[in-house]
Short mmCIF file of C-alpha atoms in Angstrom, two decimals:
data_model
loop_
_atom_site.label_atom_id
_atom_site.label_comp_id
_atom_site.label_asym_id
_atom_site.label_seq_id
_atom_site.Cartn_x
_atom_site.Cartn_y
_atom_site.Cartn_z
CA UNK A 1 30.56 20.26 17.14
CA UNK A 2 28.42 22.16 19.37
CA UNK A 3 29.77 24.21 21.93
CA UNK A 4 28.73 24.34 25.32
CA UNK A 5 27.43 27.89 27.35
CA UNK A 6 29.72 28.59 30.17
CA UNK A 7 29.11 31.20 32.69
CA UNK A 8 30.96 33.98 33.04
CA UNK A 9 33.44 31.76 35.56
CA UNK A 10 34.45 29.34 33.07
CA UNK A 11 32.39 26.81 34.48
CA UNK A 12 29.91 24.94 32.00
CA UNK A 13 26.33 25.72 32.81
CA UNK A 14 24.09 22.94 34.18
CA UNK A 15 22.08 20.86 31.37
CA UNK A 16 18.81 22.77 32.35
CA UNK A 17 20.18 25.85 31.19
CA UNK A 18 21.76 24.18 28.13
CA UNK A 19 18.50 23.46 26.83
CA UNK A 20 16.78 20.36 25.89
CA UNK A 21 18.71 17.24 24.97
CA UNK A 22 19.47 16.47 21.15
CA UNK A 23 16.79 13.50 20.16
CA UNK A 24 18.36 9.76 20.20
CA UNK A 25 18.68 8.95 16.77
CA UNK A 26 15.60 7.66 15.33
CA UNK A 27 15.78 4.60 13.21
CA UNK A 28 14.29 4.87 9.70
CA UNK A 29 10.62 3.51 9.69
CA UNK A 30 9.72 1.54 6.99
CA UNK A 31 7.64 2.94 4.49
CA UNK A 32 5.14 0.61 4.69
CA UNK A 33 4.31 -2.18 7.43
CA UNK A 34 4.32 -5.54 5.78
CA UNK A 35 1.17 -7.88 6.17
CA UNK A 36 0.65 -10.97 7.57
CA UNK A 37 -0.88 -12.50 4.86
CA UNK A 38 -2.19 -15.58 7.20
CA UNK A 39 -3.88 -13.46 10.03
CA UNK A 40 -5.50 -11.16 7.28
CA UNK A 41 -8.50 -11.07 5.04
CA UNK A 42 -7.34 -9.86 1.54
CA UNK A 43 -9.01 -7.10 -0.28
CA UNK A 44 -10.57 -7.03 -3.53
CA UNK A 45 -8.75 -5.28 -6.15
CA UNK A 46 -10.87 -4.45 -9.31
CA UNK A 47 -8.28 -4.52 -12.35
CA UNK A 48 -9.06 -3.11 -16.00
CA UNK A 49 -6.84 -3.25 -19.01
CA UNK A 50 -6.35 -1.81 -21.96
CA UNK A 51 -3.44 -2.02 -24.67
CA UNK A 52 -2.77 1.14 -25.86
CA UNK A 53 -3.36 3.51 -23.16
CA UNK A 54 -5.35 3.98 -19.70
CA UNK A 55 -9.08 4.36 -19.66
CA UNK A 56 -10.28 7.69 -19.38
CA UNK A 57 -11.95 8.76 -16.69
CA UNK A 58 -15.42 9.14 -17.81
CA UNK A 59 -15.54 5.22 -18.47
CA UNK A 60 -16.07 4.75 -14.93
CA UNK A 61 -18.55 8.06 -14.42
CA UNK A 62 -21.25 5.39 -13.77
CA UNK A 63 -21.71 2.72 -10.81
CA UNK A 64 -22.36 -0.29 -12.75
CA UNK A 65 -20.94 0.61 -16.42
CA UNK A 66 -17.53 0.35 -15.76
CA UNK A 67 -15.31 -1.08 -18.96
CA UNK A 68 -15.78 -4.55 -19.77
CA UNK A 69 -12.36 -5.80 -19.48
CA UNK A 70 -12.55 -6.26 -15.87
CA UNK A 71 -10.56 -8.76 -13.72
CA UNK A 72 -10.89 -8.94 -9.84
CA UNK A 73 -8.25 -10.08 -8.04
CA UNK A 74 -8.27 -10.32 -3.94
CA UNK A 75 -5.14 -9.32 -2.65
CA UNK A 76 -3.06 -7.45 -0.05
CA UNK A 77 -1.69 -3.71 0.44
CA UNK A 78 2.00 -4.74 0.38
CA UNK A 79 1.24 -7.04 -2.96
CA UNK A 80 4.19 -5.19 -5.14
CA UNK A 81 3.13 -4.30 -8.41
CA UNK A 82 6.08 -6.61 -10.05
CA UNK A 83 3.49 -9.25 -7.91
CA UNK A 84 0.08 -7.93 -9.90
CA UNK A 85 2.04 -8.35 -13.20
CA UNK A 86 2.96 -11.75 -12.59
CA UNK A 87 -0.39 -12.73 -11.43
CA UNK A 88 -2.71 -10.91 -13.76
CA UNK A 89 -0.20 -11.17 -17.03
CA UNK A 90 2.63 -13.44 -16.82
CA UNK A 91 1.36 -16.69 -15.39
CA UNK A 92 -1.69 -16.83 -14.25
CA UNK A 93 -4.29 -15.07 -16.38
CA UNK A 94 -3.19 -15.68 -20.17
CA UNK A 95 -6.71 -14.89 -21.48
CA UNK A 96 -7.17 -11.94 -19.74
CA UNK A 97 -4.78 -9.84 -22.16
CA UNK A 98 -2.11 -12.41 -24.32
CA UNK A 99 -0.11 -8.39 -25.32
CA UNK A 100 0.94 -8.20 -22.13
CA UNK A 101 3.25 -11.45 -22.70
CA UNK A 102 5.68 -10.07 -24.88
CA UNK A 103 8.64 -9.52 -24.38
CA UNK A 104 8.72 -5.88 -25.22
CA UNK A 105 5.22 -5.33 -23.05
CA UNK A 106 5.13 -1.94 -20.99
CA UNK A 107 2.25 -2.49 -17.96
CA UNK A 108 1.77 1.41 -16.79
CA UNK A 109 -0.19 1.36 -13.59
CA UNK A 110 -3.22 3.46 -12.72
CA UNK A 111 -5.21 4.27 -9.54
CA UNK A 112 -8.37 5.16 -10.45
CA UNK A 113 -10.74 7.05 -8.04
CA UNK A 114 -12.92 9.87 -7.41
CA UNK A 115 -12.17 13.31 -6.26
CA UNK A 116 -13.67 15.67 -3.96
CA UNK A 117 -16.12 17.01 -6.29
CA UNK A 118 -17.02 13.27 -7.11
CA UNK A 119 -15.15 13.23 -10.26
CA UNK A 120 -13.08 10.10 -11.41
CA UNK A 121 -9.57 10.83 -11.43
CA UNK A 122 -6.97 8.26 -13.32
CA UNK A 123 -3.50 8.43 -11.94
CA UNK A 124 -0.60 6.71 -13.20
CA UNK A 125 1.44 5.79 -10.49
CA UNK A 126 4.14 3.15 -11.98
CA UNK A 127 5.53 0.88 -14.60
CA UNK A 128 7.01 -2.71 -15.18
CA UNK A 129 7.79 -4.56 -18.09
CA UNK A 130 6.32 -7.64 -18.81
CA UNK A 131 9.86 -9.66 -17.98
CA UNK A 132 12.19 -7.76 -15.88
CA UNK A 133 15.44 -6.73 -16.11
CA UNK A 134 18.00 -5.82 -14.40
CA UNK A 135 19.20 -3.07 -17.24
CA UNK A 136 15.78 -1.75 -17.21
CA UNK A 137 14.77 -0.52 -13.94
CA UNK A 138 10.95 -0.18 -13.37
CA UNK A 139 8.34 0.29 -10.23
CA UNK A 140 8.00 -2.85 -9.49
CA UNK A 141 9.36 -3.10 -6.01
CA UNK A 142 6.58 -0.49 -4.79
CA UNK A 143 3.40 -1.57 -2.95
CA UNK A 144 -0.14 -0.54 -2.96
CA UNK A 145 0.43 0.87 0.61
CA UNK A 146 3.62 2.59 -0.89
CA UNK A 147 1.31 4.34 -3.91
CA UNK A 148 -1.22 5.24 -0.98
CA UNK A 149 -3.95 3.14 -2.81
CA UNK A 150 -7.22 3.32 -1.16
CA UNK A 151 -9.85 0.22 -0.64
CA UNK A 152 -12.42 0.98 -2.97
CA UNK A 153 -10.14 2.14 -5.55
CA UNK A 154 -9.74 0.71 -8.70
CA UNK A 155 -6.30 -0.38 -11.01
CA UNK A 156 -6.09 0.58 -14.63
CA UNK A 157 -3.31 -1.36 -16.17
CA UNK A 158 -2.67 -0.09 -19.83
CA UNK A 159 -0.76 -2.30 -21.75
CA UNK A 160 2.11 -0.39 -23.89
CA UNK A 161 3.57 -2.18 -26.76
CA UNK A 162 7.07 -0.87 -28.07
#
């Protein structure tokens, strides 16, 4: 507990002389404000895949002759990437990349975007498997906003196969 200053009377000193309140307790913020996905416009989220591993980062050196397995998606900074898998690999896009339906499918998530010096840098920033579960905990719960993606950045989603 925190003791209070008396003066040399006994008597406690006024609050002035005390010093400043303590703060009120701040409630946590979230980490990220949610989105109103009806009031706004969706971005567009350029998503490239590879089984095996991530593209490296010279594949996207040049404007215009970035890999060929593209898919663009539009989207919203608090889509979760458990959301991306379902929509690019689970349901939606079978075509796009038929590994990533297995079972024993590994998506690793990668921001890819360039540095100061211009450079493309890939970071990994999560993974989910293909079909969660609850005895294998992944990223999946974790936005875009969460990540600190960037519009203009791109995803590289390499496909691991156990």
């Amino acid at each position: 507990m925190a003791e209070v200053q008396r003066r040399p009377g006994g008597r406690p000193l006024p609050q002035s002389a005390r010093g400043p309140p303590p703060p009120p307790a701040a409630k946590p913020r979230p980490r990220f404000e949610p989105v109103d996905r009806e009031k706004t416009c969706p971005l567009l989220l350029r998503v490239f895949t590879k089984v095996g591993d991530h593209h490296i980062d010279g594949e996207f050196a040049v404007r215009g002759k970035e890999p060929k397995d593209e898919v663009q998606i539009y989207t919203w900074m608090d889509a979760t990437l458990r959301e991306l898998t379902d929509l690019l690999f689970v349901s939606q896009v079978k075509e796009v990349a038929p590994e990533a339906r297995r079972r024993d499918a590994i998506l690793s998530f990668a921001f890819v975007y360039p540095d100061k010096r211009g450079r493309f840098v890939v970071r990994e920033v999560g993974r989910t498997f293909s079909y969660p579960n609850g005895r294998r905990p992944d990223s999946g719960s974790k936005s875009l906003s969460e990540l600190s993606f960037q519009i203009g950045d791109y995803l590289d989603v390499a496909i691991l196969l156990q």
